[in-house]
Structures are given as C-alpha cells and as structure tokens.
Coordinates of C-alpha atoms in Angstrom, one line a residue:
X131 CA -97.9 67.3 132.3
X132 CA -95.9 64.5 132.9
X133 CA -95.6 64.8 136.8
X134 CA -99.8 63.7 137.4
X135 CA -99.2 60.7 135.2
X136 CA -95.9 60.0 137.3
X137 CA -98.2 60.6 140.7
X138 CA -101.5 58.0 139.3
X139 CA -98.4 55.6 138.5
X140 CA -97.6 55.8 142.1
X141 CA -100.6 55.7 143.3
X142 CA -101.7 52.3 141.6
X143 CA -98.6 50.8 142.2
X144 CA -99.0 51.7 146.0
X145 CA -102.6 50.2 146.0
X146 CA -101.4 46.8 144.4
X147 CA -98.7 46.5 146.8
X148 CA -101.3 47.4 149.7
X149 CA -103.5 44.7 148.4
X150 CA -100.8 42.3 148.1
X151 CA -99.6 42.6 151.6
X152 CA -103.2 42.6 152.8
X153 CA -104.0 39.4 150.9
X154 CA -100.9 38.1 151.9
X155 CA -99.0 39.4 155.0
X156 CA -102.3 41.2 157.0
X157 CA -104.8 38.9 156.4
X158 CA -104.2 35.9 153.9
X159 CA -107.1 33.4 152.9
X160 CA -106.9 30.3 154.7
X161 CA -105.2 27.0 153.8
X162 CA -107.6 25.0 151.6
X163 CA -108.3 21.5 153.5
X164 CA -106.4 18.5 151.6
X165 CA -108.2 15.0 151.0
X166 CA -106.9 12.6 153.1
X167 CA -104.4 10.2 151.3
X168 CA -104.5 6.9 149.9
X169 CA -101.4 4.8 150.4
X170 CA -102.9 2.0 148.3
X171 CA -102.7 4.4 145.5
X172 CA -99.0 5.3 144.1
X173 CA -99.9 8.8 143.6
X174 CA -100.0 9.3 147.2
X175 CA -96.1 9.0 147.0
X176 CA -93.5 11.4 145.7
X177 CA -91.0 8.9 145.0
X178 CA -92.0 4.9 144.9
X179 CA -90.3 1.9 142.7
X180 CA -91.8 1.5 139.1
X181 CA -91.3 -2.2 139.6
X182 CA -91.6 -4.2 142.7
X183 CA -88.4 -5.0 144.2
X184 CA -87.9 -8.8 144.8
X185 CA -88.9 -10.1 148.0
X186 CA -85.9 -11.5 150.9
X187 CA -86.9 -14.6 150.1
X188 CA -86.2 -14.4 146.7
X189 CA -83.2 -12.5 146.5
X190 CA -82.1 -12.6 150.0
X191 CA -81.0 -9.5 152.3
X192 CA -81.4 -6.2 150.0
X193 CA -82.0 -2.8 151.2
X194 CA -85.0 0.2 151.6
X195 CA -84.7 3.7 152.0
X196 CA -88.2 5.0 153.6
X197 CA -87.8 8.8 152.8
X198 CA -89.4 11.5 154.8
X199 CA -88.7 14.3 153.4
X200 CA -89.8 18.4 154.5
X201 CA -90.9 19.3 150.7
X202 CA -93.1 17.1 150.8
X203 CA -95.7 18.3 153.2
X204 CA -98.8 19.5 151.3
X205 CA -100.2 23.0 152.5
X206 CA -101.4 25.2 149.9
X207 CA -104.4 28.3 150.3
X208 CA -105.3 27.8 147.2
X209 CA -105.9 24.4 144.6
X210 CA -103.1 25.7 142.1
X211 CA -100.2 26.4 145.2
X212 CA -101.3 23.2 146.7
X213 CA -100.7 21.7 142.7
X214 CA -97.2 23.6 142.6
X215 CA -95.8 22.3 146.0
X216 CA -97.2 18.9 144.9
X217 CA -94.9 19.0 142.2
X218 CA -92.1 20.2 143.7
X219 CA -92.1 17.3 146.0
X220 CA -92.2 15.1 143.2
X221 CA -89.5 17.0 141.6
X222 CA -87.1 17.1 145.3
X223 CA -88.3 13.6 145.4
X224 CA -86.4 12.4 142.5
X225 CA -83.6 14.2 143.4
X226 CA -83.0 12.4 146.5
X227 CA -83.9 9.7 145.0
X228 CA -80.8 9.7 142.7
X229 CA -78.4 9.6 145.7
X230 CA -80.1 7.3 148.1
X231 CA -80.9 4.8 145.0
X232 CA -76.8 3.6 146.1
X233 CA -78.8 2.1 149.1
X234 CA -81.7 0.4 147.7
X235 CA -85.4 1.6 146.8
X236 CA -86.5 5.2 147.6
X237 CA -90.1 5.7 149.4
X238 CA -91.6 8.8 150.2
X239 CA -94.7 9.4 150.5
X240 CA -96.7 12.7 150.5
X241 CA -98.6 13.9 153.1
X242 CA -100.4 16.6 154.6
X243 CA -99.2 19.4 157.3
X244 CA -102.0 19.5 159.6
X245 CA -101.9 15.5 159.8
X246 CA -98.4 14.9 159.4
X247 CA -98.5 11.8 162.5
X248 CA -101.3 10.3 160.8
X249 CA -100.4 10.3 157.5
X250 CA -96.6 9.3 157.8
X251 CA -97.8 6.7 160.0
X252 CA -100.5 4.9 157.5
X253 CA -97.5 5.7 155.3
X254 CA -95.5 3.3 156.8
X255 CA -97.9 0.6 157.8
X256 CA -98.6 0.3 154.4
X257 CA -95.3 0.3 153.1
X258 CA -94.4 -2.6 155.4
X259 CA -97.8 -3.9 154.8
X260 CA -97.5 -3.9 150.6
X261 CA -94.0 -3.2 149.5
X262 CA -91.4 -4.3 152.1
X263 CA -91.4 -8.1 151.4
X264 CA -89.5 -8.9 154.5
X265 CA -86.2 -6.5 152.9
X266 CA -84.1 -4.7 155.5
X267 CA -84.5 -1.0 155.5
X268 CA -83.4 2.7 156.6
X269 CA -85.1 5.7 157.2
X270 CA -84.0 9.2 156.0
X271 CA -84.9 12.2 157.0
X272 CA -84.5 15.9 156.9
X273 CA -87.6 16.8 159.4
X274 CA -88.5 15.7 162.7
X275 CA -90.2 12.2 162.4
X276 CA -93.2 12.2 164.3
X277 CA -94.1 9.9 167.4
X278 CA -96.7 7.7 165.6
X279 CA -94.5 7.1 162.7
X280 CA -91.6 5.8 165.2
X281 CA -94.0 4.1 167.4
X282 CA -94.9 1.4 164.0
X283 CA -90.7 0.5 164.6
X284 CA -91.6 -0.9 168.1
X285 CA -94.7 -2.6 167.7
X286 CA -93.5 -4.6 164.2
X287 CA -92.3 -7.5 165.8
X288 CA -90.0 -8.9 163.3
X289 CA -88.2 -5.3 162.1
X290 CA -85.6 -5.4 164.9
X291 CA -82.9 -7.2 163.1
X292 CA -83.6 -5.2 159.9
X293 CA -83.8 -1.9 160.5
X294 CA -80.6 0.0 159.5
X295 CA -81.5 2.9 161.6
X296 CA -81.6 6.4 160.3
X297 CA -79.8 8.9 157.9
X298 CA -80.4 12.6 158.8
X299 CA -80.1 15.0 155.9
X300 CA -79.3 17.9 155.9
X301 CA -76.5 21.4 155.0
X302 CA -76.2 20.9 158.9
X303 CA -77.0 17.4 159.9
X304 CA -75.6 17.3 163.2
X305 CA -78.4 19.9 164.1
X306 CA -81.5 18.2 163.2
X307 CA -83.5 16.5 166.1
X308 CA -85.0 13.7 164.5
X309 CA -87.6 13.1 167.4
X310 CA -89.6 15.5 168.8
X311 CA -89.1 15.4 172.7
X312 CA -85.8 14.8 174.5
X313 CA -87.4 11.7 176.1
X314 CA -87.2 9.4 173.8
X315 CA -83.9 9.5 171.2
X316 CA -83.8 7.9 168.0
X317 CA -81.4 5.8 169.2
X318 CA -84.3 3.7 171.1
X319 CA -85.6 3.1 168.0
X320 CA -82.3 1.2 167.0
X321 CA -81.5 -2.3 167.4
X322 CA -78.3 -2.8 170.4
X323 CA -75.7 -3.7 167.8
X324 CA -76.2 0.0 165.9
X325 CA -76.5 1.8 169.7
X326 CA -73.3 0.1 170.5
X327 CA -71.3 0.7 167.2
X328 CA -72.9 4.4 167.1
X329 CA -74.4 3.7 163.9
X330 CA -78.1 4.6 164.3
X331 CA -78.5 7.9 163.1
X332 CA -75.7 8.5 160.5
X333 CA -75.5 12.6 159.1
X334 CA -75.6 12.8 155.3
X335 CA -74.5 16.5 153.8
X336 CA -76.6 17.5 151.2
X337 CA -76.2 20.8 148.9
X338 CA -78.2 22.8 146.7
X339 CA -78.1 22.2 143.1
X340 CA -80.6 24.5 140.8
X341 CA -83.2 25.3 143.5
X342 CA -82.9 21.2 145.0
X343 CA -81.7 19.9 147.6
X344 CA -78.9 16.8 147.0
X345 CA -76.6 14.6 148.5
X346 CA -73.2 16.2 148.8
X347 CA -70.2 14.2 146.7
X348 CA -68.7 13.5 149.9
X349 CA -72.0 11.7 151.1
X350 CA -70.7 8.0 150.6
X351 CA -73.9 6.2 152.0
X352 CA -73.3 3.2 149.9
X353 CA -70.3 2.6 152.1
X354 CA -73.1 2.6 154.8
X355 CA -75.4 0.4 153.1
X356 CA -72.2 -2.3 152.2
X357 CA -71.1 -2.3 156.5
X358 CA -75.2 -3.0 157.0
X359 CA -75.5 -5.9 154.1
X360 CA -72.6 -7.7 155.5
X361 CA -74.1 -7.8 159.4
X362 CA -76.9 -8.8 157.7
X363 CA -75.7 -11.7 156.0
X364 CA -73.4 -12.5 158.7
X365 CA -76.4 -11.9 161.4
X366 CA -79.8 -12.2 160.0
X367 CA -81.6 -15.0 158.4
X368 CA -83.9 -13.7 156.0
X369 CA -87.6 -13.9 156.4
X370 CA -89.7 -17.3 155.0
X371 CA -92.0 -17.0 152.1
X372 CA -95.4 -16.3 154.1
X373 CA -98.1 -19.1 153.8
X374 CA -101.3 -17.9 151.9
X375 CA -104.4 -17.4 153.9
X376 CA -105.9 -20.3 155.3
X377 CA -108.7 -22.0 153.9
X378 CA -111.7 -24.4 155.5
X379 CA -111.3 -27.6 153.1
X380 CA -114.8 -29.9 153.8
X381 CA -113.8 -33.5 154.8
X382 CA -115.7 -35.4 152.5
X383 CA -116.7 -39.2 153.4
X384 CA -114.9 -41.7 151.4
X385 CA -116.8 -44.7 150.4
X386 CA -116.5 -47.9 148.8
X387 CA -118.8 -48.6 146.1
X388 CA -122.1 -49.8 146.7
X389 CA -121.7 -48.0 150.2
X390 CA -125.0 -46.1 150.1
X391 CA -126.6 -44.6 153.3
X392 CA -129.7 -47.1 153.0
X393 CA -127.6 -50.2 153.1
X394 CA -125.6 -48.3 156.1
X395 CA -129.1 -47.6 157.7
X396 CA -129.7 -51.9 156.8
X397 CA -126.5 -52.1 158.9
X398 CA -127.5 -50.2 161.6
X399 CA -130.4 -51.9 162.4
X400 CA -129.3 -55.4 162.3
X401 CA -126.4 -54.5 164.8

C-alpha cells in the first residue's frame, strides 16, 4: 500500500521541480523594467553621508571615496527580487563603507543594469555637482567602470589636481580591468604625478565575512589616503568659495532734493 503513495510523492515532486526549471532555467519571465533614478534624491544611493561633509574651503584638502560597486546593479524579474537585491546593496554598501570610511566619505549610488553608463554617469555629475564641495577624491571599484562615467574625469576642468585615482577591489584585484577596451587604460584618467609614481590604480584585497564582501586586514588604504593628503597640501591650493549667482541690480538716479523732472525739463529748455 505504501509503494503508490511513495510513486504520487514522486511524481509531484518531479512536476514542481519541472516547473521550477521551466520558470526558471527553460524559459524565465522577463526582468521587470526599473524607474530611472533620481540622484537628487538620497535613496537613489546605497551608501551617501548623513551629514554634509565641509567644503575645501572650509576645512581645506579632505578626501572622497566615489564607490561603484557590482551589488549594486538593480535587475530583478519580479518587484520583490528587485526589493531584495535593493537591499542587499544597501547592506554590501555599508560594509564597504566601514573600510573605505579610513579615506573619507563613501558614495555609491545605485543604478540599473541595462543603463549602467547612464546612470553612473548622472551619478557622478551630480555628486560633483551637489556633494563634492571642491574635496579631493578617489574612485573604487570592483566592476568595470563604464566609458561615460570616466569620460565626466576629462571634461571637469578643475578635478585634475584632485583626483586620487582609483582603488580596485577585489579577492583578485590584479585581475580586474577597470575600463572596458584596451584603448584607453585607467591610467589616462590619472593626473602625471600618480602615472609616474604608479599610483593610479592601487589593488585593495577584500574577503568575505558572513555572505559580504570586505576589506581584507592587510588592506591599509588609509596609508594611501595619508601619501595623497600630503601631495595635496604640499601641491594643491584648495578651491575658493564659489560666488553666488549673479544678479541685475537697477541703477537708480540719485538726486538732490528738489531735483524733479519738471524743473530738469525748465532746464532743458532754457539751455
């Protein structure tokens, strides 16, 4: 009696996993589309300060980490995976966060798969745009940065002197290409005194800690940051307090009193 019961068993359990691998494997739904992204808005960002960082002029030479980091490209086929990678790239976010804090101010915005040029680009205009405040800064990565995003280095015309070039995370740094064709290296990106020290792309080990993805111990990057504050201060003069937009002031006519346009008109015509 029992073997029939043991064969239905079977049976169901084969049709779920057919299912499964049909819905999955054979012929999976396709990936929901995602909004586009406001940079404006902090929630577009897995990892941004709670409090604005003083500006250069204020402080003088401190620096940012702009983070791009793999976990947090949005692709999801359905709103609650798109909801759970969202939150994982929060959650990898922070962890990174806790190691390249030594540096300065961690930000990494979200954005989506099928746009990834587009969106890390805005990402960046904006942050130089809102957030930067003239502060020197780094970029880390542990994907390929895409040719728009690297394109905003070259045509900022001040960030020469203060970029600090890029740190490339990674179990296996040394074999991440940061750029996507051979043409163009990240070290073109660089200013000439990190080309010529071989500073511009530095290789940070991370490791995995609970499912997350952290810098190693060894991974001394404030020793990094210290060597790039003292060229800095030694190199660079910080950027000037920007003037406010300007603004049409009327030239108003001053006059003595009793200077009225009838006795001008009197004035007039006698001459």
């Amino acid at each position: 009696m029992k073997k029939p019961v043991f064969w239905i068993a079977s049976a169901i359990v084969i049709a779920g996993l057919g299912a499964w691998l049909w819905r999955t494997v054979i012929s999976p739904p396709p990936f929901i589309e995602v909004s586009p992204l406001s940079y404006t808005d902090y929630a577009s960002w897995s990892v941004v300060p709670k409090e604005t960082p003083p500006a250069v002029w204020q402080d003088g030479w401190a620096i940012d980490v702009f983070l791009v980091d793999s976990a947090s490209e949005l692709k999801g086929r359905s709103g609650k995976q798109l909801d759970k990678k969202e939150q994982k790239a929060r959650l990898q976010g922070r962890m990174f966060e806790d190691g390249l804090s030594a540096i300065g101010p961690v930000y990494a915005p979200l954005y989506r798969a099928d746009a990834k040029g587009d969106d890390l680009a805005r990402a960046f205009l904006i942050y130089l745009r809102k957030h930067n405040q003239g502060r020197a800064l780094v970029i880390a990565s542990n994907t390929t940065l895409p040719d728009a995003l690297l394109a905003e280095i070259e045509f900022e015309p001040d960030l020469e002197e203060r970029f600090g070039g890029f740190y490339r995370l990674g179990k296996d740094p040394q074999s991440l290409s940061l750029t996507e064709g051979l043409d163009q290296p990240a070290e073109s990106y660089c200013p000439a005194h990190l080309t010529e020290s071989g500073d511009c792309v530095r290789n940070v080990m991370t490791v995995r800690d609970s499912g997350f993805s952290v810098l190693a111990p060894e991974s001394d990057v404030a020793a990094f940051a210290t060597d790039f504050s003292e060229w800095l201060r030694a190199n660079a003069a910080p950027m000037a307090e920007p003037l406010g937009d300007l603004e049409e002031v009327e030239i108003v006519d001053i006059r003595r009193p009793g200077d009225t346009d009838e006795r001008r008109e009197k004035r007039n015509d006698r001459d």
